[in-house]
PDB file of C-alpha atoms and ligand atoms in Angstrom:
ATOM      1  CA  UNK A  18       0.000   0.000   0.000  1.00  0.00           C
ATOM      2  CA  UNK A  19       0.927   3.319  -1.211  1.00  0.00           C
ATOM      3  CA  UNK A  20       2.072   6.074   1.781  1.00  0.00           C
ATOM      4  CA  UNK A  21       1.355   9.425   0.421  1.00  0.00           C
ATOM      5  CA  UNK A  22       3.041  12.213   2.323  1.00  0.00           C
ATOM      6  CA  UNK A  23       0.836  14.741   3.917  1.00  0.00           C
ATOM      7  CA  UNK A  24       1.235  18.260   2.598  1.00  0.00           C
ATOM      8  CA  UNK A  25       1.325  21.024   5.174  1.00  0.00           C
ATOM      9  CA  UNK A  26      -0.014  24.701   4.234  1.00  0.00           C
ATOM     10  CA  UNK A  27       2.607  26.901   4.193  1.00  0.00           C
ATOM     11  CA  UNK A  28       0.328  29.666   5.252  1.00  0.00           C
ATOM     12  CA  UNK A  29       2.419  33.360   5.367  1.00  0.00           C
ATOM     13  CA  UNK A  30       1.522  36.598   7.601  1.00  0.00           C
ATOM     14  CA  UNK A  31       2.655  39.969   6.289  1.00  0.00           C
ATOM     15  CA  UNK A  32       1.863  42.345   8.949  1.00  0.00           C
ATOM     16  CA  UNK A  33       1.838  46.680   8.247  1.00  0.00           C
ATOM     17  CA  UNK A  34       0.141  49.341   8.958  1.00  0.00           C
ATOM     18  CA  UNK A  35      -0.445  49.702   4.910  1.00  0.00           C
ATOM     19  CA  UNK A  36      -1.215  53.569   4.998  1.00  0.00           C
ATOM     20  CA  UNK A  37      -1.309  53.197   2.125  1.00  0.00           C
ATOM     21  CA  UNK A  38      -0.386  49.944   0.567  1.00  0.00           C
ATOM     22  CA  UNK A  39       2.474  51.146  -2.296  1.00  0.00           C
ATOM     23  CA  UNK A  40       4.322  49.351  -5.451  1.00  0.00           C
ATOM     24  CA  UNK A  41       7.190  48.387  -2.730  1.00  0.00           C
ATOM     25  CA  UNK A  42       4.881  46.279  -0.271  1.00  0.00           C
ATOM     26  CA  UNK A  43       2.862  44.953  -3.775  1.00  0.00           C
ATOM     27  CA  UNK A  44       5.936  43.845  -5.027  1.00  0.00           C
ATOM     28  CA  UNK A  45       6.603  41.777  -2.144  1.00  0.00           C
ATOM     29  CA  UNK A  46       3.355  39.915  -1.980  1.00  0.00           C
ATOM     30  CA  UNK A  47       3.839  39.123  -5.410  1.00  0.00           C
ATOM     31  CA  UNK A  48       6.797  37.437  -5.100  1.00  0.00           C
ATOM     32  CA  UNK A  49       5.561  35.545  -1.582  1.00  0.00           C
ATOM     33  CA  UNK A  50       2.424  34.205  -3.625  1.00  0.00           C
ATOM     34  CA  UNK A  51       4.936  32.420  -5.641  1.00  0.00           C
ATOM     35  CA  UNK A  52       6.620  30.795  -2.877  1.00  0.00           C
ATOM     36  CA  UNK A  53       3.735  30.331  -0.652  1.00  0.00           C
ATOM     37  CA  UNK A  54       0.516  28.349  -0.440  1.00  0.00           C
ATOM     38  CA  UNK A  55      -1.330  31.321   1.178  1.00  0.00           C
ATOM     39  CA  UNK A  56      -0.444  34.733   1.913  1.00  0.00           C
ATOM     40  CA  UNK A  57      -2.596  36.506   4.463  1.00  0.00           C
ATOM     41  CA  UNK A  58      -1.837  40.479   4.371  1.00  0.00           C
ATOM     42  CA  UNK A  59      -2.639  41.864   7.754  1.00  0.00           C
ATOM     43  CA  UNK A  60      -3.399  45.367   8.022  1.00  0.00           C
ATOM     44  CA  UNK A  61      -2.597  46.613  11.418  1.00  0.00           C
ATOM     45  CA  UNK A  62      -4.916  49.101  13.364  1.00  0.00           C
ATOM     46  CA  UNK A  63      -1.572  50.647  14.670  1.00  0.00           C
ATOM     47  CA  UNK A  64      -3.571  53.397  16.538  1.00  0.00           C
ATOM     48  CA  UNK A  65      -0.413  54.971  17.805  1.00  0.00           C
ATOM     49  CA  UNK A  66       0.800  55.796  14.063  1.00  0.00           C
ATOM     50  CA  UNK A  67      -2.275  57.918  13.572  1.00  0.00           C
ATOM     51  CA  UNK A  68      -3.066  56.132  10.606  1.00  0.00           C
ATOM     52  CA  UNK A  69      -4.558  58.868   7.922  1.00  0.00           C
ATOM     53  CA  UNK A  70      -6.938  56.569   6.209  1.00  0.00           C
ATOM     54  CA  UNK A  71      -9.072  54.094   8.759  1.00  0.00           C
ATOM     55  CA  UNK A  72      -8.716  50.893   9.030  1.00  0.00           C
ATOM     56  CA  UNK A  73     -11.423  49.304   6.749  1.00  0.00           C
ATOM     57  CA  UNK A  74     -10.215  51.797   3.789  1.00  0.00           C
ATOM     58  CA  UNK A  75      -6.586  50.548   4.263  1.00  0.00           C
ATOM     59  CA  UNK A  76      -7.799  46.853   3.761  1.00  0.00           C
ATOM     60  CA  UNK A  77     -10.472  48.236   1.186  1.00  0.00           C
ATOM     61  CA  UNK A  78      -7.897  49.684  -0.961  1.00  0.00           C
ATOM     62  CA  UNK A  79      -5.338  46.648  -0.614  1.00  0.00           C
ATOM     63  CA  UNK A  80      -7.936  44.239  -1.829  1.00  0.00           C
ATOM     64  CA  UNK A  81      -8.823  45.925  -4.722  1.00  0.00           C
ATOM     65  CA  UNK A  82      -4.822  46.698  -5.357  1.00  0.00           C
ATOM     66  CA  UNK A  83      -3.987  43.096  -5.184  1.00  0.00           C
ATOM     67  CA  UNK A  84      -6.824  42.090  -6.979  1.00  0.00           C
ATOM     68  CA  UNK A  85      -4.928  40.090  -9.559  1.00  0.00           C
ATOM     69  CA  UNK A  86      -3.777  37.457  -7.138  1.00  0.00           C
ATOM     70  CA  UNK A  87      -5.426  34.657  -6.227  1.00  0.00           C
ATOM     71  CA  UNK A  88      -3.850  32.925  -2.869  1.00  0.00           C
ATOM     72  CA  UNK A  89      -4.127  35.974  -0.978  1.00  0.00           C
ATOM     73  CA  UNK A  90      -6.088  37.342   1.729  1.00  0.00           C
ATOM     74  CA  UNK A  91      -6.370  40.771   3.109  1.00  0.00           C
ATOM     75  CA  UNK A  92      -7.503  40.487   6.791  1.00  0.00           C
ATOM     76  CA  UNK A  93      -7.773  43.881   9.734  1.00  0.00           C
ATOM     77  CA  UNK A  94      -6.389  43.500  13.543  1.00  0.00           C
ATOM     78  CA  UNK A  95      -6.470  45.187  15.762  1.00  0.00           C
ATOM     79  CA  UNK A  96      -5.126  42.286  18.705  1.00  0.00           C
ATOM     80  CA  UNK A  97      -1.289  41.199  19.193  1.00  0.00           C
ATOM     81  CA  UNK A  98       0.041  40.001  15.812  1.00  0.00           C
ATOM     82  CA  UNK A  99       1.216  36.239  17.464  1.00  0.00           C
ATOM     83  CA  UNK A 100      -2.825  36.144  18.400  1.00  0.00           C
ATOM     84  CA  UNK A 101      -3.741  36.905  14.976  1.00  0.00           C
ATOM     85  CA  UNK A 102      -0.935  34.117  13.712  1.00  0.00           C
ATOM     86  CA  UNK A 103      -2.495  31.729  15.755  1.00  0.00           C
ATOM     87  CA  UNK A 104      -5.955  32.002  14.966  1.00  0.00           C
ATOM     88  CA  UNK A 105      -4.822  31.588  11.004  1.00  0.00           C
ATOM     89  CA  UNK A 106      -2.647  28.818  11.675  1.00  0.00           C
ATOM     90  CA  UNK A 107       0.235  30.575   9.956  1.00  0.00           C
ATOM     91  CA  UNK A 108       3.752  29.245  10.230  1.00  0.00           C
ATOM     92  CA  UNK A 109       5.647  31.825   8.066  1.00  0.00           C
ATOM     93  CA  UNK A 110       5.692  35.464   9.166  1.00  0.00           C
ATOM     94  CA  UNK A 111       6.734  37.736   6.524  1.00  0.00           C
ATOM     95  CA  UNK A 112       8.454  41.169   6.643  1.00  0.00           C
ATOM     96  CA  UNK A 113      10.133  43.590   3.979  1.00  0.00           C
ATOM     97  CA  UNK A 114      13.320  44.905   4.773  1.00  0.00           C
ATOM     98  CA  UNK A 115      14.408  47.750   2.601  1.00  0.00           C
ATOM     99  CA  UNK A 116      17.896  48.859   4.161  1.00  0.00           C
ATOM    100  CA  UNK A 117      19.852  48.709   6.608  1.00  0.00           C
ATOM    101  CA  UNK A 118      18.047  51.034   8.879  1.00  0.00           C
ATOM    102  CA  UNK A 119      15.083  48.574   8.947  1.00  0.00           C
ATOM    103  CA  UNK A 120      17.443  45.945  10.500  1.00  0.00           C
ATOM    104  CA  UNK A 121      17.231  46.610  14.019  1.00  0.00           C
ATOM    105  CA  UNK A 122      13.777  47.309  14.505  1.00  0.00           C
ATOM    106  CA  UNK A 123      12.964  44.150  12.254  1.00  0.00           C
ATOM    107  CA  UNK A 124      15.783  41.824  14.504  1.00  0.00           C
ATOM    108  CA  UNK A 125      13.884  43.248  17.615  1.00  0.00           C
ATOM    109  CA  UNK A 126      10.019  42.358  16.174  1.00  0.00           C
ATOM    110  CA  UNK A 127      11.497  38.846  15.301  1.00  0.00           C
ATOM    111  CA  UNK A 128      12.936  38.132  18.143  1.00  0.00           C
ATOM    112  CA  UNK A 129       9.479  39.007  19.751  1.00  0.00           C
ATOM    113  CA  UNK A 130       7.400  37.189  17.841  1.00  0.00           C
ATOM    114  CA  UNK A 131       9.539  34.062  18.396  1.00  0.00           C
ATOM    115  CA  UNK A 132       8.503  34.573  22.069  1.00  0.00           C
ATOM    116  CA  UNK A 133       4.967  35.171  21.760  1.00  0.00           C
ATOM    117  CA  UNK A 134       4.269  32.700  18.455  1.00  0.00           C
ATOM    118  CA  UNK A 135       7.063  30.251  18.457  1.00  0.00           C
ATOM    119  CA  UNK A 136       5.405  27.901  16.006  1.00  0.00           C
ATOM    120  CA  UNK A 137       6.041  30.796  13.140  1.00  0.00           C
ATOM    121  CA  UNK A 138       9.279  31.602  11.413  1.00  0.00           C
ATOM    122  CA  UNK A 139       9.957  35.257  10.545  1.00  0.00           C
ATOM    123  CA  UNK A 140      11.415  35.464   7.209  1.00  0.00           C
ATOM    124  CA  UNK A 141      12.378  38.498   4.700  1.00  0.00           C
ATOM    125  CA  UNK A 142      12.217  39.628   1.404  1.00  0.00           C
ATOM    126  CA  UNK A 143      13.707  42.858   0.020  1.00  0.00           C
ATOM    127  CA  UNK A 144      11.816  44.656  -2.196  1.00  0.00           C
ATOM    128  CA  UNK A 145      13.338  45.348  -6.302  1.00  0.00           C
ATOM    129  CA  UNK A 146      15.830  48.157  -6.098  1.00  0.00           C
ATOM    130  CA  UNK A 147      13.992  50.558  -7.582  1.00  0.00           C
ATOM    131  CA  UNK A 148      11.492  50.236  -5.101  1.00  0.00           C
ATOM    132  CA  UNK A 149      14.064  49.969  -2.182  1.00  0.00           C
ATOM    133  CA  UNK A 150      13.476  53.915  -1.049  1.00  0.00           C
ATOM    134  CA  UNK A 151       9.445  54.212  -0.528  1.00  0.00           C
ATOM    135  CA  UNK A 152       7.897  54.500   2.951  1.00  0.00           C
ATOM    136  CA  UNK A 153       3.903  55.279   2.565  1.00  0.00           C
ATOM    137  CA  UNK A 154       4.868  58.207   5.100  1.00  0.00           C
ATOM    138  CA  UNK A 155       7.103  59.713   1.967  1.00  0.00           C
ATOM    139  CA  UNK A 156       3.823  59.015   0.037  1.00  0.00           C
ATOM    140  CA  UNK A 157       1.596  60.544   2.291  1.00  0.00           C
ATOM    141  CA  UNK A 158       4.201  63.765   2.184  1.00  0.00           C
ATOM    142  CA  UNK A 159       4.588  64.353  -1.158  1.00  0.00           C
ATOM    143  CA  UNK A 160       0.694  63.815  -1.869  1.00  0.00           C
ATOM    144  CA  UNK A 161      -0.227  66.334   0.309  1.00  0.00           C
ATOM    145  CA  UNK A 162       1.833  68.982  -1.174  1.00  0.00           C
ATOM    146  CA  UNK A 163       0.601  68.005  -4.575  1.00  0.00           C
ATOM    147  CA  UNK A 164       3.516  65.874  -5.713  1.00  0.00           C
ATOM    148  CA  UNK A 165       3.173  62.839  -8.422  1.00  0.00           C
ATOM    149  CA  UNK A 166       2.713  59.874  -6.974  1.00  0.00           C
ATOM    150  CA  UNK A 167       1.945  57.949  -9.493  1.00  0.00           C
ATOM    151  CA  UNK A 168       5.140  55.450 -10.196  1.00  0.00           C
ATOM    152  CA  UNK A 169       4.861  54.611  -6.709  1.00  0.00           C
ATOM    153  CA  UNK A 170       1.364  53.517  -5.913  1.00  0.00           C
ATOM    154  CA  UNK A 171      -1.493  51.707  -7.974  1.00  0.00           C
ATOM    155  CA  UNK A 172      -4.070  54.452  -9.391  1.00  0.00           C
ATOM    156  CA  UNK A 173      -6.320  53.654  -6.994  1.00  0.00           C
ATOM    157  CA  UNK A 174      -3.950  54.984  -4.225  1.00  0.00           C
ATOM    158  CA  UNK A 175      -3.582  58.082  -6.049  1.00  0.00           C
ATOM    159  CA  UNK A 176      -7.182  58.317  -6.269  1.00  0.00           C
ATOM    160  CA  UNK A 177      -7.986  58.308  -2.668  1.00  0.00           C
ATOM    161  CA  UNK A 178      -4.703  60.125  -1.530  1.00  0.00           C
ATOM    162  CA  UNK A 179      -6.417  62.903  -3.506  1.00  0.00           C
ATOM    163  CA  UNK A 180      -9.778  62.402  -1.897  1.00  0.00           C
ATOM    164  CA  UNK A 181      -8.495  62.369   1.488  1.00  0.00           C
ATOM    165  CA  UNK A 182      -6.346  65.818   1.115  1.00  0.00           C
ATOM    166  CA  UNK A 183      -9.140  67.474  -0.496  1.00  0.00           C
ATOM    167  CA  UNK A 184     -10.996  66.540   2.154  1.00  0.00           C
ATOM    168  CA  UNK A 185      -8.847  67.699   4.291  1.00  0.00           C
ATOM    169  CA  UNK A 186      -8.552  71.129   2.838  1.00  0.00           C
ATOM    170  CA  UNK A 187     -12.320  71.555   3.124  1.00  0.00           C
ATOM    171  CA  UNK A 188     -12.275  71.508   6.696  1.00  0.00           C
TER     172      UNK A 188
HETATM  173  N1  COA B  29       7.670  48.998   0.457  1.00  0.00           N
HETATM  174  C1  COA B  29       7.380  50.216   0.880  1.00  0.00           C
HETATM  175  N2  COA B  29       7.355  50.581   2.165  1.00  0.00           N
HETATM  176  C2  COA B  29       7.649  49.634   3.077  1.00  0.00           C
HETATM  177  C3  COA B  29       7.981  48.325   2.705  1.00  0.00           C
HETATM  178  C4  COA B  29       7.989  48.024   1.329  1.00  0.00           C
HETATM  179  N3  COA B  29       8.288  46.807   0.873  1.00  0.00           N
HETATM  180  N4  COA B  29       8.224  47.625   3.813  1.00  0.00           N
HETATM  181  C5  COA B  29       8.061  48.457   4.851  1.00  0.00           C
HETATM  182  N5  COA B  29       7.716  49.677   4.389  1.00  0.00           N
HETATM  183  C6  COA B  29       7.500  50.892   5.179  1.00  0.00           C
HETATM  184  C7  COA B  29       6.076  51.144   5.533  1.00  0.00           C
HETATM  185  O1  COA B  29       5.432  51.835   4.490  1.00  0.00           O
HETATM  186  C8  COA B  29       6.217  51.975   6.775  1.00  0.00           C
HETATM  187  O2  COA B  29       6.479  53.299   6.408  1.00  0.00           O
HETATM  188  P1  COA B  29       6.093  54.542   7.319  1.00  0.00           P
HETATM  189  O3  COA B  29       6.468  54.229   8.728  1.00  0.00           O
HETATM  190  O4  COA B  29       6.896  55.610   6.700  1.00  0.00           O
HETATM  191  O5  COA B  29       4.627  54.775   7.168  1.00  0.00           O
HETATM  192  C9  COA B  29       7.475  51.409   7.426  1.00  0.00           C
HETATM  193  O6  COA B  29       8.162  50.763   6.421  1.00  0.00           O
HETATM  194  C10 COA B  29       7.260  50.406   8.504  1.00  0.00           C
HETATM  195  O7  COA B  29       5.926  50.155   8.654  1.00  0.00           O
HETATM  196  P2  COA B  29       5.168  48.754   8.545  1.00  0.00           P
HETATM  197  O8  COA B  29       5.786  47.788   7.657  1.00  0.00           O
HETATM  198  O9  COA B  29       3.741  49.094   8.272  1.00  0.00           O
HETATM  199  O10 COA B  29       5.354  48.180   9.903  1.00  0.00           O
HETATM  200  P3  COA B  29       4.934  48.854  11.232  1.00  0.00           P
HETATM  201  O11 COA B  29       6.216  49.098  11.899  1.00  0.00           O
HETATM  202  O12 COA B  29       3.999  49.989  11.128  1.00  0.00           O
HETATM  203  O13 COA B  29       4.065  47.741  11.845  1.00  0.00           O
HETATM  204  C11 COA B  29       3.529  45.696  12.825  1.00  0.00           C
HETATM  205  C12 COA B  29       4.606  46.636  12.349  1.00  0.00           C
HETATM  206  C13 COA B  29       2.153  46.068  12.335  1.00  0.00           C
HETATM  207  C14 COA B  29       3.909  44.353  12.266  1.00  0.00           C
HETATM  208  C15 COA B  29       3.623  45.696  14.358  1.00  0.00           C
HETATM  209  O14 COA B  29       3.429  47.010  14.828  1.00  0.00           O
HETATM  210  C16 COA B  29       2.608  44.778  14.962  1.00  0.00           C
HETATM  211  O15 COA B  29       2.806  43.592  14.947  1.00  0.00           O
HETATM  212  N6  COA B  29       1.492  45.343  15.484  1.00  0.00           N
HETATM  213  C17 COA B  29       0.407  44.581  16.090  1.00  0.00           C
HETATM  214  C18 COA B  29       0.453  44.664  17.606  1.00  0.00           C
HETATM  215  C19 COA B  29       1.560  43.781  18.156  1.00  0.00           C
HETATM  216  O16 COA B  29       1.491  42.577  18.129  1.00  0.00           O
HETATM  217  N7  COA B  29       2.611  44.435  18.671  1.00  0.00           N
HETATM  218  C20 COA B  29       3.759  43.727  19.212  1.00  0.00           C
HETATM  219  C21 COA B  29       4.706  43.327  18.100  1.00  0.00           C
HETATM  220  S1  COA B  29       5.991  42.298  18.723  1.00  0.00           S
END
């Protein structure tokens, strides 16, 4: 009789505060849908950033920018991330690292995590060259003072980047 080895999921966690989602973090989930069974993209409430668009509209607006692919899942918390691993059975979590400024802050949430949610792995990715330099912060700056955004974030971003600062100037 025939044994046939039991495949696990290799189910992925990329936590941010997405505000907004750009090309850089896009980039990254496209390459970790190739590698993984299931990525889940978990958009953090983060309520100390001061987030600029909610929380539904971040995950809103990542949906409809990743769209295109199909093993992904865009998900809101607001609870510890290593909760929100466990509840999705993840094993893998995933974070970007674009230089070597991101390194200690990154060693420090790993190291973290692998207290609070041993059963997950944190790996990396770096995002293309090109795309090494964007922070949605930079975005949200040079939106609001009318800059092009344009190479750096799907249309839709642009779209409601404008909304929001008109918006804002209407106040
Ligand atoms: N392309 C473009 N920008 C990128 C990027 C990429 N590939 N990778 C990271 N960034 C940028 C983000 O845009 C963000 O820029 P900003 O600060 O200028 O807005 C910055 O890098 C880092 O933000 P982000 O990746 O969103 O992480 P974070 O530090 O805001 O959030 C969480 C980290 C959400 C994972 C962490 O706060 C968390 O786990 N929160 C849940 C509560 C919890 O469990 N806390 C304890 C953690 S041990």
């Amino acid at each position: 009789m025939k044994c046939r080895a039991l495949h696990k999921m290799n189910i992925v966690i990329y936590p941010g505060t997405f505000d907004p989602i750009t090309n850089g973090h896009t980039n990254i989930v496209e390459r970790a849908a190739k590698i993984f069974d299931k990525v889940i993209i978990a958009v953090a409430a983060s309520p100390k950033k001061k987030p600029l668009f909610e929380l539904d509209i971040r995950v809103n607006l990542a949906k409809q920018v990743l769209a295109h692919l199909s093993n992904i899942e865009v998900i809101g918390f607001d609870i510890l991330l290593a909760d929100f691993i466990n509840k999705h059975n993840a094993n893998v979590i995933l974070r970007g690292v674009r230089a070597v400024a991101d390194f200690e802050y990154e060693f420090q949430l790993a190291d973290m995590n692998r207290q609070l949610a041993p059963q997950a792995e944190t790996m990396f990715l770096t995002p293309e060259t090109h795309l090494s330099y964007l922070s949605s912060s930079l975005i949200r700056e040079i939106s609001s003072l009318g800059g092009d955004v344009s190479s750096f974030v799907h249309p839709k971003i642009v779209d409601a980047l404008k909304q929001v600062h008109l918006a804002n100037t209407q106040k």
